[in-house]
Short mmCIF file of N, CA and C in Angstrom, two decimals:
data_model
loop_
_atom_site.label_atom_id
_atom_site.label_comp_id
_atom_site.label_asym_id
_atom_site.label_seq_id
_atom_site.Cartn_x
_atom_site.Cartn_y
_atom_site.Cartn_z
N MET T 296 17.46 22.16 11.39
CA MET T 296 16.54 21.48 12.27
C MET T 296 15.27 22.32 12.37
N THR T 297 14.15 21.65 12.32
CA THR T 297 12.90 22.38 12.43
C THR T 297 12.41 22.34 13.86
N GLY T 298 11.77 23.41 14.25
CA GLY T 298 11.23 23.49 15.59
C GLY T 298 9.85 22.87 15.67
N THR T 299 9.32 22.85 16.86
CA THR T 299 7.98 22.33 17.07
C THR T 299 6.97 23.34 16.54
N PRO T 300 6.01 22.88 15.75
CA PRO T 300 5.02 23.83 15.23
C PRO T 300 4.19 24.43 16.37
N ALA T 301 3.75 25.65 16.16
CA ALA T 301 2.94 26.32 17.17
C ALA T 301 1.60 25.60 17.31
N ARG T 302 1.10 25.55 18.50
CA ARG T 302 -0.21 24.94 18.75
C ARG T 302 -1.29 25.95 18.41
N LEU T 303 -2.27 25.48 17.67
CA LEU T 303 -3.39 26.35 17.31
C LEU T 303 -4.52 26.18 18.32
N ASP T 304 -5.20 27.27 18.60
CA ASP T 304 -6.38 27.11 19.45
C ASP T 304 -7.52 26.58 18.60
N GLU T 305 -8.62 26.25 19.23
CA GLU T 305 -9.74 25.61 18.54
C GLU T 305 -10.26 26.46 17.38
N LYS T 306 -10.36 27.74 17.55
CA LYS T 306 -10.87 28.63 16.51
C LYS T 306 -9.94 28.65 15.29
N GLU T 307 -8.65 28.64 15.52
CA GLU T 307 -7.68 28.64 14.42
C GLU T 307 -7.60 27.27 13.73
N ARG T 308 -7.89 26.23 14.49
CA ARG T 308 -7.78 24.87 13.96
C ARG T 308 -8.96 24.48 13.08
N GLN T 309 -10.15 25.01 13.35
CA GLN T 309 -11.37 24.61 12.65
C GLN T 309 -11.31 24.76 11.12
N PRO T 310 -10.81 25.87 10.58
CA PRO T 310 -10.73 25.95 9.11
C PRO T 310 -9.86 24.86 8.50
N TRP T 311 -8.78 24.52 9.18
CA TRP T 311 -7.89 23.47 8.69
C TRP T 311 -8.59 22.11 8.73
N LEU T 312 -9.31 21.87 9.80
CA LEU T 312 -10.01 20.60 9.92
C LEU T 312 -11.12 20.47 8.88
N ARG T 313 -11.83 21.57 8.59
CA ARG T 313 -12.86 21.54 7.55
C ARG T 313 -12.23 21.24 6.19
N ARG T 314 -11.08 21.86 5.91
CA ARG T 314 -10.39 21.58 4.64
C ARG T 314 -9.98 20.12 4.55
N LEU T 315 -9.48 19.58 5.65
CA LEU T 315 -9.10 18.17 5.69
C LEU T 315 -10.33 17.28 5.45
N ASP T 316 -11.45 17.62 6.08
CA ASP T 316 -12.68 16.84 5.89
C ASP T 316 -13.12 16.86 4.44
N ARG T 317 -13.11 18.03 3.81
CA ARG T 317 -13.52 18.14 2.40
C ARG T 317 -12.59 17.36 1.49
N ALA T 318 -11.28 17.50 1.72
CA ALA T 318 -10.32 16.79 0.89
C ALA T 318 -10.43 15.28 1.08
N SER T 319 -10.65 14.83 2.30
CA SER T 319 -10.80 13.40 2.56
C SER T 319 -12.04 12.84 1.89
N ALA T 320 -13.14 13.58 1.95
CA ALA T 320 -14.38 13.14 1.30
C ALA T 320 -14.20 13.07 -0.22
N ALA T 321 -13.54 14.06 -0.79
CA ALA T 321 -13.30 14.06 -2.24
C ALA T 321 -12.40 12.89 -2.63
N TYR T 322 -11.39 12.63 -1.82
CA TYR T 322 -10.50 11.51 -2.08
C TYR T 322 -11.26 10.18 -2.04
N GLU T 323 -12.11 10.01 -1.04
CA GLU T 323 -12.87 8.76 -0.93
C GLU T 323 -13.78 8.57 -2.13
N ARG T 324 -14.45 9.63 -2.59
CA ARG T 324 -15.31 9.53 -3.77
C ARG T 324 -14.50 9.15 -5.00
N ALA T 325 -13.37 9.82 -5.19
CA ALA T 325 -12.52 9.53 -6.36
C ALA T 325 -11.97 8.11 -6.28
N ARG T 326 -11.60 7.67 -5.11
CA ARG T 326 -11.07 6.32 -4.94
C ARG T 326 -12.13 5.27 -5.26
N ARG T 327 -13.36 5.48 -4.78
CA ARG T 327 -14.44 4.54 -5.09
C ARG T 327 -14.71 4.50 -6.59
N GLN T 328 -14.71 5.66 -7.23
CA GLN T 328 -14.94 5.71 -8.68
C GLN T 328 -13.84 4.96 -9.43
N LEU T 329 -12.59 5.18 -9.02
CA LEU T 329 -11.48 4.51 -9.68
C LEU T 329 -11.56 3.00 -9.46
N ASP T 330 -11.87 2.58 -8.25
CA ASP T 330 -11.99 1.14 -7.97
C ASP T 330 -13.08 0.50 -8.83
N GLU T 331 -14.23 1.17 -8.94
CA GLU T 331 -15.32 0.65 -9.76
C GLU T 331 -14.89 0.57 -11.23
N LEU T 332 -14.18 1.58 -11.68
CA LEU T 332 -13.74 1.60 -13.08
C LEU T 332 -12.70 0.51 -13.35
N ILE T 333 -11.85 0.24 -12.40
CA ILE T 333 -10.88 -0.86 -12.54
C ILE T 333 -11.62 -2.18 -12.72
N ALA T 334 -12.62 -2.42 -11.87
CA ALA T 334 -13.39 -3.67 -11.97
C ALA T 334 -14.15 -3.73 -13.30
N ASP T 335 -14.78 -2.63 -13.69
CA ASP T 335 -15.52 -2.60 -14.96
C ASP T 335 -14.59 -2.82 -16.15
N SER T 336 -13.40 -2.23 -16.10
CA SER T 336 -12.44 -2.39 -17.20
C SER T 336 -12.01 -3.85 -17.33
N ARG T 337 -11.73 -4.47 -16.20
CA ARG T 337 -11.33 -5.88 -16.25
C ARG T 337 -12.47 -6.74 -16.78
N THR T 338 -13.69 -6.48 -16.33
CA THR T 338 -14.85 -7.23 -16.81
C THR T 338 -15.02 -7.05 -18.32
N ALA T 339 -14.71 -5.85 -18.82
CA ALA T 339 -14.85 -5.57 -20.25
C ALA T 339 -13.74 -6.22 -21.07
N GLY T 340 -12.71 -6.75 -20.39
CA GLY T 340 -11.64 -7.44 -21.10
C GLY T 340 -10.33 -6.69 -21.20
N VAL T 341 -10.22 -5.56 -20.52
CA VAL T 341 -8.95 -4.83 -20.53
C VAL T 341 -7.94 -5.62 -19.70
N PRO T 342 -6.76 -5.91 -20.23
CA PRO T 342 -5.77 -6.68 -19.47
C PRO T 342 -5.30 -5.93 -18.22
N LEU T 343 -4.99 -6.69 -17.19
CA LEU T 343 -4.54 -6.08 -15.94
C LEU T 343 -3.27 -5.25 -16.13
N MET T 344 -2.38 -5.68 -17.02
CA MET T 344 -1.17 -4.88 -17.26
C MET T 344 -1.52 -3.51 -17.83
N ALA T 345 -2.50 -3.45 -18.72
CA ALA T 345 -2.92 -2.17 -19.28
C ALA T 345 -3.57 -1.31 -18.20
N ILE T 346 -4.38 -1.91 -17.34
CA ILE T 346 -4.99 -1.17 -16.24
C ILE T 346 -3.89 -0.61 -15.34
N ALA T 347 -2.89 -1.43 -15.03
CA ALA T 347 -1.79 -1.00 -14.17
C ALA T 347 -0.99 0.15 -14.79
N GLU T 348 -0.87 0.16 -16.09
CA GLU T 348 -0.12 1.23 -16.76
C GLU T 348 -0.85 2.56 -16.71
N HIS T 349 -2.15 2.52 -16.50
CA HIS T 349 -2.95 3.75 -16.52
C HIS T 349 -3.53 4.12 -15.16
N THR T 350 -3.09 3.44 -14.13
CA THR T 350 -3.52 3.73 -12.76
C THR T 350 -2.29 3.75 -11.86
N PRO T 351 -2.43 4.23 -10.64
CA PRO T 351 -1.28 4.21 -9.73
C PRO T 351 -1.07 2.87 -9.03
N TYR T 352 -1.65 1.79 -9.58
CA TYR T 352 -1.57 0.48 -8.95
C TYR T 352 -0.80 -0.51 -9.80
N SER T 353 -0.19 -1.46 -9.14
CA SER T 353 0.45 -2.55 -9.85
C SER T 353 -0.63 -3.48 -10.40
N ARG T 354 -0.23 -4.40 -11.25
CA ARG T 354 -1.15 -5.39 -11.80
C ARG T 354 -1.82 -6.17 -10.68
N GLU T 355 -1.03 -6.56 -9.69
CA GLU T 355 -1.57 -7.35 -8.58
C GLU T 355 -2.59 -6.54 -7.77
N TRP T 356 -2.29 -5.27 -7.50
CA TRP T 356 -3.25 -4.44 -6.75
C TRP T 356 -4.51 -4.20 -7.57
N ALA T 357 -4.37 -4.00 -8.86
CA ALA T 357 -5.55 -3.83 -9.72
C ALA T 357 -6.42 -5.08 -9.66
N ARG T 358 -5.80 -6.25 -9.68
CA ARG T 358 -6.54 -7.50 -9.59
C ARG T 358 -7.27 -7.60 -8.25
N ARG T 359 -6.57 -7.28 -7.17
CA ARG T 359 -7.19 -7.35 -5.84
C ARG T 359 -8.38 -6.39 -5.73
N ILE T 360 -8.19 -5.18 -6.24
CA ILE T 360 -9.27 -4.20 -6.19
C ILE T 360 -10.47 -4.70 -6.99
N ALA T 361 -10.22 -5.19 -8.20
CA ALA T 361 -11.31 -5.70 -9.03
C ALA T 361 -12.00 -6.88 -8.36
N ASP T 362 -11.23 -7.77 -7.75
CA ASP T 362 -11.82 -8.91 -7.04
C ASP T 362 -12.72 -8.44 -5.90
N GLN T 363 -12.26 -7.46 -5.14
CA GLN T 363 -13.05 -6.94 -4.02
C GLN T 363 -14.36 -6.31 -4.50
N ILE T 364 -14.27 -5.52 -5.57
CA ILE T 364 -15.47 -4.88 -6.10
C ILE T 364 -16.43 -5.94 -6.64
N ASP T 365 -15.91 -6.91 -7.38
CA ASP T 365 -16.76 -7.97 -7.92
C ASP T 365 -17.41 -8.78 -6.80
N GLU T 366 -16.66 -9.06 -5.75
CA GLU T 366 -17.22 -9.80 -4.61
C GLU T 366 -18.32 -8.97 -3.93
N ARG T 367 -18.07 -7.69 -3.74
CA ARG T 367 -19.07 -6.82 -3.12
C ARG T 367 -20.32 -6.75 -3.98
N ARG T 368 -20.15 -6.61 -5.28
CA ARG T 368 -21.29 -6.56 -6.19
C ARG T 368 -22.08 -7.86 -6.14
N GLY T 369 -21.37 -8.99 -6.07
CA GLY T 369 -22.05 -10.28 -5.98
C GLY T 369 -22.85 -10.40 -4.70
N THR T 370 -22.29 -9.92 -3.61
CA THR T 370 -22.98 -9.96 -2.31
C THR T 370 -24.20 -9.06 -2.35
N GLU T 371 -24.07 -7.87 -2.96
CA GLU T 371 -25.19 -6.95 -3.04
C GLU T 371 -26.30 -7.49 -3.92
N SER T 372 -25.94 -8.15 -5.01
CA SER T 372 -26.97 -8.65 -5.93
C SER T 372 -27.71 -9.85 -5.33
N THR T 373 -27.02 -10.70 -4.58
CA THR T 373 -27.70 -11.84 -3.98
C THR T 373 -28.54 -11.41 -2.78
N ALA T 374 -28.17 -10.31 -2.14
CA ALA T 374 -28.95 -9.80 -1.01
C ALA T 374 -30.28 -9.22 -1.49
N GLY T 375 -30.30 -8.72 -2.72
CA GLY T 375 -31.51 -8.12 -3.27
C GLY T 375 -32.48 -9.12 -3.87
N GLU T 376 -32.09 -10.38 -3.96
CA GLU T 376 -32.96 -11.40 -4.57
C GLU T 376 -33.97 -11.94 -3.61
#
């Protein structure tokens, strides 16, 4: 059985929170890049099954991600006209 972790004071907690912030920001950037690449790959004609085999997503999730990116791009392009 594990005990309750010790409570850190604010000074001890700050380095951990900064690390979490940096890792979260890096994750968000990588996720956006992957989502964009999934949509671009589908547009280029790569089958969803092939995309799913090379990403951590199922075919259905890859399709949903690509649809969301395509919809966002369509909204952005019509807003700029």
